[in-house]
PDB file of C-alpha atoms in Angstrom:
ATOM      1  CA  MET U   7     134.524 304.643 103.191  1.00  0.00           C
ATOM      2  CA  SER U   8     134.232 301.008 103.973  1.00  0.00           C
ATOM      3  CA  VAL U   9     135.613 298.194 102.229  1.00  0.00           C
ATOM      4  CA  TRP U  10     135.795 294.510 102.776  1.00  0.00           C
ATOM      5  CA  TRP U  11     139.500 293.159 102.711  1.00  0.00           C
ATOM      6  CA  GLY U  12     139.518 289.299 103.858  1.00  0.00           C
ATOM      7  CA  ARG U  13     137.973 288.878 107.269  1.00  0.00           C
ATOM      8  CA  ALA U  14     138.799 292.653 107.852  1.00  0.00           C
ATOM      9  CA  LEU U  15     136.702 295.592 107.288  1.00  0.00           C
ATOM     10  CA  ILE U  16     138.059 298.977 107.321  1.00  0.00           C
ATOM     11  CA  SER U  17     136.889 302.247 107.520  1.00  0.00           C
ATOM     12  CA  THR U  18     138.566 304.954 106.794  1.00  0.00           C
ATOM     13  CA  CYS U  19     138.583 309.055 107.137  1.00  0.00           C
ATOM     14  CA  GLU U  20     140.706 311.889 106.787  1.00  0.00           C
ATOM     15  CA  SER U  21     142.149 311.678 110.129  1.00  0.00           C
ATOM     16  CA  ALA U  22     142.150 308.313 111.354  1.00  0.00           C
ATOM     17  CA  VAL U  23     141.758 304.623 110.221  1.00  0.00           C
ATOM     18  CA  SER U  24     139.731 302.171 111.685  1.00  0.00           C
ATOM     19  CA  VAL U  25     139.862 298.135 110.892  1.00  0.00           C
ATOM     20  CA  GLU U  26     137.350 295.742 112.545  1.00  0.00           C
ATOM     21  CA  MET U  27     138.780 292.052 112.360  1.00  0.00           C
ATOM     22  CA  GLY U  28     136.467 288.918 111.983  1.00  0.00           C
ATOM     23  CA  ALA U  29     135.606 286.976 115.211  1.00  0.00           C
ATOM     24  CA  CYS U  30     137.042 283.926 114.149  1.00  0.00           C
ATOM     25  CA  ARG U  31     140.469 282.863 115.858  1.00  0.00           C
ATOM     26  CA  PHE U  32     142.934 280.318 115.435  1.00  0.00           C
ATOM     27  CA  PRO U  33     145.179 279.226 118.193  1.00  0.00           C
ATOM     28  CA  SER U  34     148.762 279.937 117.546  1.00  0.00           C
ATOM     29  CA  LEU U  35     151.462 277.344 118.109  1.00  0.00           C
ATOM     30  CA  ALA U  36     152.593 278.843 121.431  1.00  0.00           C
ATOM     31  CA  SER U  37     148.775 278.743 122.689  1.00  0.00           C
ATOM     32  CA  LEU U  38     148.867 274.948 121.933  1.00  0.00           C
ATOM     33  CA  GLY U  39     151.469 274.046 124.128  1.00  0.00           C
ATOM     34  CA  ALA U  40     155.350 273.863 124.298  1.00  0.00           C
ATOM     35  CA  THR U  41     155.954 270.613 122.817  1.00  0.00           C
ATOM     36  CA  LEU U  42     153.947 269.044 119.943  1.00  0.00           C
ATOM     37  CA  PRO U  43     154.826 265.828 117.983  1.00  0.00           C
ATOM     38  CA  THR U  44     156.573 266.717 114.401  1.00  0.00           C
ATOM     39  CA  GLY U  45     157.451 263.608 112.250  1.00  0.00           C
ATOM     40  CA  GLY U  46     157.432 261.317 115.378  1.00  0.00           C
ATOM     41  CA  ASN U  47     159.724 263.773 117.211  1.00  0.00           C
ATOM     42  CA  ALA U  48     159.042 265.900 120.136  1.00  0.00           C
ATOM     43  CA  ARG U  49     159.031 269.438 119.320  1.00  0.00           C
ATOM     44  CA  PRO U  50     161.886 271.660 121.250  1.00  0.00           C
ATOM     45  CA  SER U  51     160.565 272.919 124.495  1.00  0.00           C
ATOM     46  CA  VAL U  52     160.167 276.731 124.666  1.00  0.00           C
ATOM     47  CA  GLN U  53     163.427 277.046 126.723  1.00  0.00           C
ATOM     48  CA  GLU U  54     165.186 275.109 124.255  1.00  0.00           C
ATOM     49  CA  LEU U  55     164.003 277.107 121.304  1.00  0.00           C
ATOM     50  CA  ARG U  56     164.980 280.295 123.418  1.00  0.00           C
ATOM     51  CA  LYS U  57     168.378 279.070 123.704  1.00  0.00           C
ATOM     52  CA  ASP U  58     169.074 278.738 120.038  1.00  0.00           C
ATOM     53  CA  TRP U  59     167.939 281.972 119.699  1.00  0.00           C
ATOM     54  CA  TRP U  60     169.991 283.107 122.550  1.00  0.00           C
ATOM     55  CA  ALA U  61     172.970 281.687 120.431  1.00  0.00           C
ATOM     56  CA  ALA U  62     172.365 282.949 117.118  1.00  0.00           C
ATOM     57  CA  CYS U  63     172.335 286.396 119.169  1.00  0.00           C
ATOM     58  CA  GLY U  64     175.547 285.528 120.655  1.00  0.00           C
ATOM     59  CA  SER U  65     175.562 283.013 123.402  1.00  0.00           C
ATOM     60  CA  ARG U  66     173.621 280.098 124.220  1.00  0.00           C
ATOM     61  CA  ASN U  67     173.624 281.486 128.010  1.00  0.00           C
ATOM     62  CA  GLY U  68     171.357 284.305 127.339  1.00  0.00           C
ATOM     63  CA  PRO U  69     171.785 287.988 126.799  1.00  0.00           C
ATOM     64  CA  PRO U  70     174.593 290.003 128.402  1.00  0.00           C
ATOM     65  CA  THR U  71     174.211 292.139 131.272  1.00  0.00           C
ATOM     66  CA  TRP U  72     173.737 295.950 130.368  1.00  0.00           C
ATOM     67  CA  PRO U  73     173.568 299.094 132.568  1.00  0.00           C
ATOM     68  CA  GLU U  74     170.514 299.686 133.867  1.00  0.00           C
ATOM     69  CA  TRP U  75     168.244 302.257 131.808  1.00  0.00           C
ATOM     70  CA  GLU U  76     167.519 304.444 134.881  1.00  0.00           C
ATOM     71  CA  SER U  77     171.470 304.869 135.527  1.00  0.00           C
ATOM     72  CA  VAL U  78     172.019 305.185 131.800  1.00  0.00           C
ATOM     73  CA  GLY U  79     172.632 309.213 131.298  1.00  0.00           C
ATOM     74  CA  GLY U  80     173.163 311.226 128.205  1.00  0.00           C
ATOM     75  CA  ARG U  81     176.889 309.853 127.975  1.00  0.00           C
ATOM     76  CA  GLY U  82     175.799 306.204 128.055  1.00  0.00           C
ATOM     77  CA  LYS U  83     173.025 306.533 125.497  1.00  0.00           C
ATOM     78  CA  GLN U  84     175.693 308.444 123.254  1.00  0.00           C
ATOM     79  CA  GLN U  85     177.843 305.355 123.454  1.00  0.00           C
ATOM     80  CA  SER U  86     175.484 302.617 123.386  1.00  0.00           C
ATOM     81  CA  LEU U  87     173.322 304.220 120.589  1.00  0.00           C
ATOM     82  CA  HIS U  88     173.951 307.569 118.834  1.00  0.00           C
ATOM     83  CA  GLN U  89     177.611 307.410 118.498  1.00  0.00           C
ATOM     84  CA  LEU U  90     177.221 303.899 116.836  1.00  0.00           C
ATOM     85  CA  ALA U  91     174.133 305.089 114.558  1.00  0.00           C
ATOM     86  CA  GLU U  92     175.658 308.265 113.799  1.00  0.00           C
ATOM     87  CA  SER U  93     178.830 306.204 112.334  1.00  0.00           C
ATOM     88  CA  ALA U  94     177.090 303.478 110.395  1.00  0.00           C
ATOM     89  CA  ALA U  95     174.521 306.042 109.124  1.00  0.00           C
ATOM     90  CA  SER U  96     177.525 308.380 107.771  1.00  0.00           C
ATOM     91  CA  GLU U  97     179.239 305.644 106.198  1.00  0.00           C
ATOM     92  CA  VAL U  98     176.372 304.141 104.424  1.00  0.00           C
ATOM     93  CA  GLY U  99     175.325 307.431 103.049  1.00  0.00           C
ATOM     94  CA  LYS U 100     178.425 307.997 101.154  1.00  0.00           C
ATOM     95  CA  SER U 101     177.726 305.163  98.617  1.00  0.00           C
ATOM     96  CA  GLY U 102     174.213 304.665  98.923  1.00  0.00           C
ATOM     97  CA  PRO U 103     170.798 306.026 100.419  1.00  0.00           C
ATOM     98  CA  THR U 104     170.422 308.306 103.542  1.00  0.00           C
ATOM     99  CA  PRO U 105     169.498 306.168 106.505  1.00  0.00           C
ATOM    100  CA  LEU U 106     166.471 307.502 107.950  1.00  0.00           C
ATOM    101  CA  SER U 107     164.638 307.294 111.086  1.00  0.00           C
ATOM    102  CA  PRO U 108     161.556 304.980 111.461  1.00  0.00           C
ATOM    103  CA  TYR U 109     158.851 307.687 112.196  1.00  0.00           C
ATOM    104  CA  ASP U 110     159.302 310.935 110.779  1.00  0.00           C
ATOM    105  CA  ARG U 111     161.984 310.075 108.204  1.00  0.00           C
ATOM    106  CA  THR U 112     164.829 312.254 109.595  1.00  0.00           C
ATOM    107  CA  PRO U 113     168.314 311.490 108.467  1.00  0.00           C
ATOM    108  CA  ILE U 114     169.663 309.449 111.351  1.00  0.00           C
ATOM    109  CA  ALA U 115     173.560 310.719 111.133  1.00  0.00           C
ATOM    110  CA  GLU U 116     172.126 314.401 111.771  1.00  0.00           C
ATOM    111  CA  LEU U 117     169.520 313.314 114.081  1.00  0.00           C
ATOM    112  CA  ALA U 118     171.998 311.184 116.058  1.00  0.00           C
ATOM    113  CA  THR U 119     174.282 314.276 116.710  1.00  0.00           C
ATOM    114  CA  ASP U 120     171.635 316.565 117.429  1.00  0.00           C
ATOM    115  CA  ARG U 121     171.206 316.505 121.479  1.00  0.00           C
ATOM    116  CA  ALA U 122     168.346 318.641 121.711  1.00  0.00           C
ATOM    117  CA  ALA U 123     166.435 316.670 118.912  1.00  0.00           C
ATOM    118  CA  ARG U 124     167.182 313.069 119.384  1.00  0.00           C
ATOM    119  CA  SER U 125     165.715 310.164 121.585  1.00  0.00           C
ATOM    120  CA  VAL U 126     166.057 306.904 122.569  1.00  0.00           C
ATOM    121  CA  GLU U 127     162.741 305.049 121.338  1.00  0.00           C
ATOM    122  CA  HIS U 128     162.240 301.511 122.820  1.00  0.00           C
ATOM    123  CA  VAL U 129     160.335 299.881 120.079  1.00  0.00           C
ATOM    124  CA  LEU U 130     158.722 297.364 122.880  1.00  0.00           C
ATOM    125  CA  PRO U 131     157.343 300.569 125.327  1.00  0.00           C
ATOM    126  CA  ARG U 132     159.071 300.669 128.957  1.00  0.00           C
ATOM    127  CA  SER U 133     155.737 300.239 130.328  1.00  0.00           C
ATOM    128  CA  ARG U 134     154.965 296.925 128.674  1.00  0.00           C
ATOM    129  CA  VAL U 135     157.911 295.320 130.310  1.00  0.00           C
ATOM    130  CA  ASN U 136     157.501 294.579 134.020  1.00  0.00           C
ATOM    131  CA  GLY U 137     154.736 297.314 134.464  1.00  0.00           C
ATOM    132  CA  SER U 138     156.131 299.780 136.372  1.00  0.00           C
ATOM    133  CA  ALA U 139     159.384 297.975 137.768  1.00  0.00           C
ATOM    134  CA  GLY U 140     162.353 297.798 135.573  1.00  0.00           C
ATOM    135  CA  GLY U 141     163.320 295.035 133.163  1.00  0.00           C
ATOM    136  CA  ARG U 142     166.300 293.889 131.158  1.00  0.00           C
ATOM    137  CA  ALA U 143     164.723 294.347 128.192  1.00  0.00           C
ATOM    138  CA  GLU U 144     164.626 297.957 128.469  1.00  0.00           C
ATOM    139  CA  ASN U 145     168.241 297.966 129.036  1.00  0.00           C
ATOM    140  CA  ASP U 146     169.165 296.275 125.831  1.00  0.00           C
ATOM    141  CA  PRO U 147     170.487 298.784 123.023  1.00  0.00           C
ATOM    142  CA  ASN U 148     169.650 296.356 120.404  1.00  0.00           C
ATOM    143  CA  ALA U 149     166.055 296.956 121.336  1.00  0.00           C
ATOM    144  CA  TRP U 150     166.384 300.811 121.130  1.00  0.00           C
ATOM    145  CA  VAL U 151     166.145 302.953 117.601  1.00  0.00           C
ATOM    146  CA  VAL U 152     167.216 306.411 117.120  1.00  0.00           C
ATOM    147  CA  ALA U 153     163.884 308.477 116.840  1.00  0.00           C
ATOM    148  CA  SER U 154     163.329 312.522 117.463  1.00  0.00           C
ATOM    149  CA  ARG U 155     161.674 313.505 120.449  1.00  0.00           C
ATOM    150  CA  THR U 156     158.641 314.779 118.973  1.00  0.00           C
ATOM    151  CA  ALA U 157     157.989 311.420 116.996  1.00  0.00           C
ATOM    152  CA  ASN U 158     158.556 309.517 120.209  1.00  0.00           C
ATOM    153  CA  ALA U 159     156.223 311.413 122.195  1.00  0.00           C
ATOM    154  CA  SER U 160     153.624 311.089 119.272  1.00  0.00           C
ATOM    155  CA  ARG U 161     153.782 307.210 119.202  1.00  0.00           C
ATOM    156  CA  GLY U 162     153.810 307.063 123.392  1.00  0.00           C
ATOM    157  CA  ASN U 163     153.223 303.371 124.092  1.00  0.00           C
ATOM    158  CA  LEU U 164     150.744 302.508 121.534  1.00  0.00           C
ATOM    159  CA  PRO U 165     151.377 299.201 119.666  1.00  0.00           C
ATOM    160  CA  LEU U 166     152.694 299.226 116.374  1.00  0.00           C
ATOM    161  CA  VAL U 167     151.338 298.534 113.000  1.00  0.00           C
ATOM    162  CA  LEU U 168     154.308 295.897 111.824  1.00  0.00           C
ATOM    163  CA  TRP U 169     152.676 294.783 108.749  1.00  0.00           C
ATOM    164  CA  ASP U 170     151.217 295.850 105.033  1.00  0.00           C
ATOM    165  CA  HIS U 171     147.692 296.438 104.379  1.00  0.00           C
ATOM    166  CA  PRO U 172     145.921 297.957 101.381  1.00  0.00           C
ATOM    167  CA  ASP U 173     144.193 300.736 103.308  1.00  0.00           C
ATOM    168  CA  MET U 174     147.440 301.783 105.557  1.00  0.00           C
ATOM    169  CA  LYS U 175     149.992 301.811 102.935  1.00  0.00           C
ATOM    170  CA  THR U 176     150.070 305.682 102.924  1.00  0.00           C
ATOM    171  CA  VAL U 177     149.163 306.046 106.729  1.00  0.00           C
ATOM    172  CA  ASP U 178     152.315 307.487 107.921  1.00  0.00           C
ATOM    173  CA  SER U 179     153.026 308.151 111.655  1.00  0.00           C
ATOM    174  CA  LYS U 180     149.540 308.156 112.623  1.00  0.00           C
ATOM    175  CA  ARG U 181     147.134 306.966 115.156  1.00  0.00           C
ATOM    176  CA  VAL U 182     144.798 304.187 113.702  1.00  0.00           C
ATOM    177  CA  PHE U 183     142.143 301.971 115.464  1.00  0.00           C
ATOM    178  CA  ILE U 184     142.171 298.314 114.696  1.00  0.00           C
ATOM    179  CA  ASN U 185     139.456 296.545 116.570  1.00  0.00           C
ATOM    180  CA  GLY U 186     138.568 299.693 118.159  1.00  0.00           C
ATOM    181  CA  GLU U 187     142.251 299.239 119.772  1.00  0.00           C
ATOM    182  CA  PRO U 188     144.731 302.285 119.218  1.00  0.00           C
ATOM    183  CA  HIS U 189     147.855 301.270 117.526  1.00  0.00           C
ATOM    184  CA  TYR U 190     150.674 303.685 115.973  1.00  0.00           C
ATOM    185  CA  CYS U 191     151.037 303.381 112.280  1.00  0.00           C
ATOM    186  CA  PRO U 192     154.781 304.036 110.964  1.00  0.00           C
ATOM    187  CA  PRO U 193     155.597 304.674 107.377  1.00  0.00           C
ATOM    188  CA  LEU U 194     155.212 301.347 105.380  1.00  0.00           C
ATOM    189  CA  VAL U 195     159.109 301.734 104.628  1.00  0.00           C
ATOM    190  CA  SER U 196     159.872 301.322 108.443  1.00  0.00           C
ATOM    191  CA  ARG U 197     158.082 298.563 109.556  1.00  0.00           C
ATOM    192  CA  ALA U 198     160.126 295.810 108.666  1.00  0.00           C
ATOM    193  CA  ARG U 199     163.177 297.422 110.497  1.00  0.00           C
ATOM    194  CA  LEU U 200     160.881 297.876 113.656  1.00  0.00           C
ATOM    195  CA  ALA U 201     159.214 294.352 113.291  1.00  0.00           C
ATOM    196  CA  ARG U 202     162.994 292.759 113.397  1.00  0.00           C
ATOM    197  CA  VAL U 203     163.597 295.017 116.722  1.00  0.00           C
ATOM    198  CA  TRP U 204     159.962 294.014 118.185  1.00  0.00           C
ATOM    199  CA  VAL U 205     160.649 290.361 117.612  1.00  0.00           C
ATOM    200  CA  TYR U 206     164.084 290.357 118.534  1.00  0.00           C
ATOM    201  CA  THR U 207     162.937 291.749 122.090  1.00  0.00           C
ATOM    202  CA  ARG U 208     159.900 289.627 122.921  1.00  0.00           C
ATOM    203  CA  ALA U 209     162.368 286.364 121.682  1.00  0.00           C
ATOM    204  CA  THR U 210     165.090 287.258 123.762  1.00  0.00           C
ATOM    205  CA  TYR U 211     163.350 288.368 127.077  1.00  0.00           C
ATOM    206  CA  GLY U 212     160.212 286.536 127.056  1.00  0.00           C
ATOM    207  CA  SER U 213     161.476 284.181 129.627  1.00  0.00           C
ATOM    208  CA  ILE U 214     163.544 286.853 131.651  1.00  0.00           C
ATOM    209  CA  ASP U 215     160.742 289.739 131.926  1.00  0.00           C
ATOM    210  CA  SER U 216     157.098 289.736 132.414  1.00  0.00           C
ATOM    211  CA  ILE U 217     155.966 291.395 128.834  1.00  0.00           C
ATOM    212  CA  ASP U 218     152.867 292.486 128.089  1.00  0.00           C
ATOM    213  CA  SER U 219     150.878 290.552 125.228  1.00  0.00           C
ATOM    214  CA  PRO U 220     150.813 291.543 121.517  1.00  0.00           C
ATOM    215  CA  SER U 221     147.808 293.419 120.753  1.00  0.00           C
ATOM    216  CA  ALA U 222     144.862 291.416 119.216  1.00  0.00           C
ATOM    217  CA  ALA U 223     145.917 292.684 115.902  1.00  0.00           C
ATOM    218  CA  GLN U 224     149.449 292.118 116.147  1.00  0.00           C
ATOM    219  CA  ARG U 225     148.601 288.404 116.964  1.00  0.00           C
ATOM    220  CA  GLU U 226     146.180 288.219 113.938  1.00  0.00           C
ATOM    221  CA  ASN U 227     148.698 289.551 111.420  1.00  0.00           C
ATOM    222  CA  TRP U 228     151.859 287.480 112.650  1.00  0.00           C
ATOM    223  CA  ASP U 229     151.799 285.873 109.168  1.00  0.00           C
ATOM    224  CA  ASN U 230     151.844 289.424 107.537  1.00  0.00           C
ATOM    225  CA  ILE U 231     154.490 290.669 109.758  1.00  0.00           C
ATOM    226  CA  MET U 232     156.798 287.467 109.014  1.00  0.00           C
ATOM    227  CA  SER U 233     155.962 288.379 105.079  1.00  0.00           C
ATOM    228  CA  ILE U 234     157.293 292.051 105.330  1.00  0.00           C
ATOM    229  CA  MET U 235     160.453 290.901 106.932  1.00  0.00           C
ATOM    230  CA  GLN U 236     161.024 288.215 104.534  1.00  0.00           C
ATOM    231  CA  ASN U 237     160.029 290.362 101.798  1.00  0.00           C
ATOM    232  CA  ASN U 238     162.348 293.601 102.843  1.00  0.00           C
ATOM    233  CA  PRO U 239     165.936 292.379 104.464  1.00  0.00           C
ATOM    234  CA  PRO U 240     167.798 294.488 106.263  1.00  0.00           C
ATOM    235  CA  ASP U 241     169.246 297.611 104.856  1.00  0.00           C
ATOM    236  CA  LYS U 242     173.150 298.135 104.859  1.00  0.00           C
ATOM    237  CA  TYR U 243     172.672 300.776 107.808  1.00  0.00           C
ATOM    238  CA  GLU U 244     171.190 297.808 110.210  1.00  0.00           C
ATOM    239  CA  VAL U 245     173.794 295.332 109.091  1.00  0.00           C
ATOM    240  CA  SER U 246     176.706 297.802 109.849  1.00  0.00           C
ATOM    241  CA  LEU U 247     174.920 298.419 113.336  1.00  0.00           C
ATOM    242  CA  ALA U 248     174.469 294.916 113.950  1.00  0.00           C
ATOM    243  CA  ASN U 249     177.958 293.877 112.788  1.00  0.00           C
ATOM    244  CA  THR U 250     179.719 296.593 114.976  1.00  0.00           C
ATOM    245  CA  ARG U 251     177.771 294.957 118.116  1.00  0.00           C
ATOM    246  CA  ARG U 252     178.843 291.756 117.188  1.00  0.00           C
ATOM    247  CA  SER U 253     182.547 292.851 117.293  1.00  0.00           C
ATOM    248  CA  SER U 254     182.037 294.789 120.815  1.00  0.00           C
ATOM    249  CA  PRO U 255     183.159 292.936 123.969  1.00  0.00           C
ATOM    250  CA  ARG U 256     179.748 291.604 124.603  1.00  0.00           C
ATOM    251  CA  ARG U 257     179.495 289.811 120.894  1.00  0.00           C
ATOM    252  CA  TRP U 258     175.691 290.301 120.830  1.00  0.00           C
ATOM    253  CA  ALA U 259     173.559 291.708 118.278  1.00  0.00           C
ATOM    254  CA  ASN U 260     169.929 290.984 116.813  1.00  0.00           C
ATOM    255  CA  PRO U 261     170.575 288.036 114.364  1.00  0.00           C
ATOM    256  CA  LEU U 262     167.141 289.363 112.412  1.00  0.00           C
ATOM    257  CA  SER U 263     169.578 292.643 111.318  1.00  0.00           C
ATOM    258  CA  THR U 264     172.458 290.974 109.708  1.00  0.00           C
ATOM    259  CA  THR U 265     172.854 289.330 106.286  1.00  0.00           C
ATOM    260  CA  THR U 266     172.001 285.777 107.715  1.00  0.00           C
ATOM    261  CA  ALA U 267     168.360 286.733 109.086  1.00  0.00           C
ATOM    262  CA  SER U 268     166.768 284.636 106.180  1.00  0.00           C
ATOM    263  CA  ALA U 269     167.818 281.653 108.688  1.00  0.00           C
ATOM    264  CA  TRP U 270     165.274 282.359 111.135  1.00  0.00           C
ATOM    265  CA  LEU U 271     162.716 283.323 108.522  1.00  0.00           C
ATOM    266  CA  ASP U 272     162.272 280.061 106.536  1.00  0.00           C
ATOM    267  CA  ASP U 273     159.452 277.819 106.935  1.00  0.00           C
ATOM    268  CA  ALA U 274     161.343 275.763 109.228  1.00  0.00           C
ATOM    269  CA  ARG U 275     162.023 278.350 111.794  1.00  0.00           C
ATOM    270  CA  VAL U 276     158.679 280.914 111.534  1.00  0.00           C
ATOM    271  CA  SER U 277     157.000 278.484 113.547  1.00  0.00           C
ATOM    272  CA  ASP U 278     159.747 278.600 116.506  1.00  0.00           C
ATOM    273  CA  LEU U 279     159.816 282.410 116.007  1.00  0.00           C
ATOM    274  CA  GLU U 280     155.867 282.705 117.000  1.00  0.00           C
ATOM    275  CA  THR U 281     156.737 280.214 119.858  1.00  0.00           C
ATOM    276  CA  LEU U 282     159.062 282.430 121.318  1.00  0.00           C
ATOM    277  CA  VAL U 283     157.378 285.518 120.577  1.00  0.00           C
ATOM    278  CA  PHE U 284     153.918 284.986 122.051  1.00  0.00           C
ATOM    279  CA  SER U 285     155.377 282.520 124.870  1.00  0.00           C
TER     280      SER U 285
END
C-alpha cells in the first residue's frame, strides 16, 4: 500500500516500512553559517552557543572528564548507569507508572539488576563517533540508556526514528527504510526520551569529537523531533535520574531531561539547538 503524506511517499508491508521524501531541500540554520544578523545584532557564534549549552549542563567550560569507555568494566557501568537507573525506576514506580526500557519496554528496575540481560545502550552509536577511535561522547553516562542485550543487538548502529509519523505510530522496534536508508524505529512512546539523549550528545560533543552527520531523514524531520520533545516532556524517571547526576560530584546532567527543559525548546532557542546539532 502507498499513501502520500506531505512530501513523503510511504510504502508499507508486513515486515518493513519504506518512506520516500521529496527531492526539495531547504538549508538548515547551521548550513547557512555560524553568524547571521538578527534584529541588527550578530548571531552568536557556534562556540558561544555551545558554551551556553554547556552552562545549562553544568559548566560553561565544557563537560567533565569521564572514565574512558574501554576501561569501564561491569562495576563502572553498575555505578554510572544501572544502579542509578534501578534506584530512580524503583522510587518512581512506587507511586506511578513503571518506567520501561526504550526498545522492548522491559521494566527498568528489573532489567538494571539482571546482569545477564542488561546492557548499556549508546543512543548515538559509538561507531558514529571518531570512527574506530575512542571519543569523549561515548564515555558520558548521560548519553547512555539501559537496554536489554537483545534489543541493543537488534538496533545495532542504525540511525533512530525520533519523530512521530502517521505510518510509523505502531512500528515498534523494527527496521524501516526511509529514502532507501535503513533506520531503527523504537516505540512511539520512547522516541521523545531517546531524542533528548540524541540531541544532548550531539549538542555537547559536536565540537569535541568528530561525529557522523545525522541521516537525511533525521535532518528533514528536525522540526518533528523538536515537536515530539515539546509535546512529551521528561517523565519522573528521567527527571529523577537527571537530578541525581546534577547532585553528583561532577554536577553535570542533560538539561533536556530536567523540569526546566522547556527553556531550550521554546521558539527562541530551537534554532540554537539546531545549530549545535548540525554543526
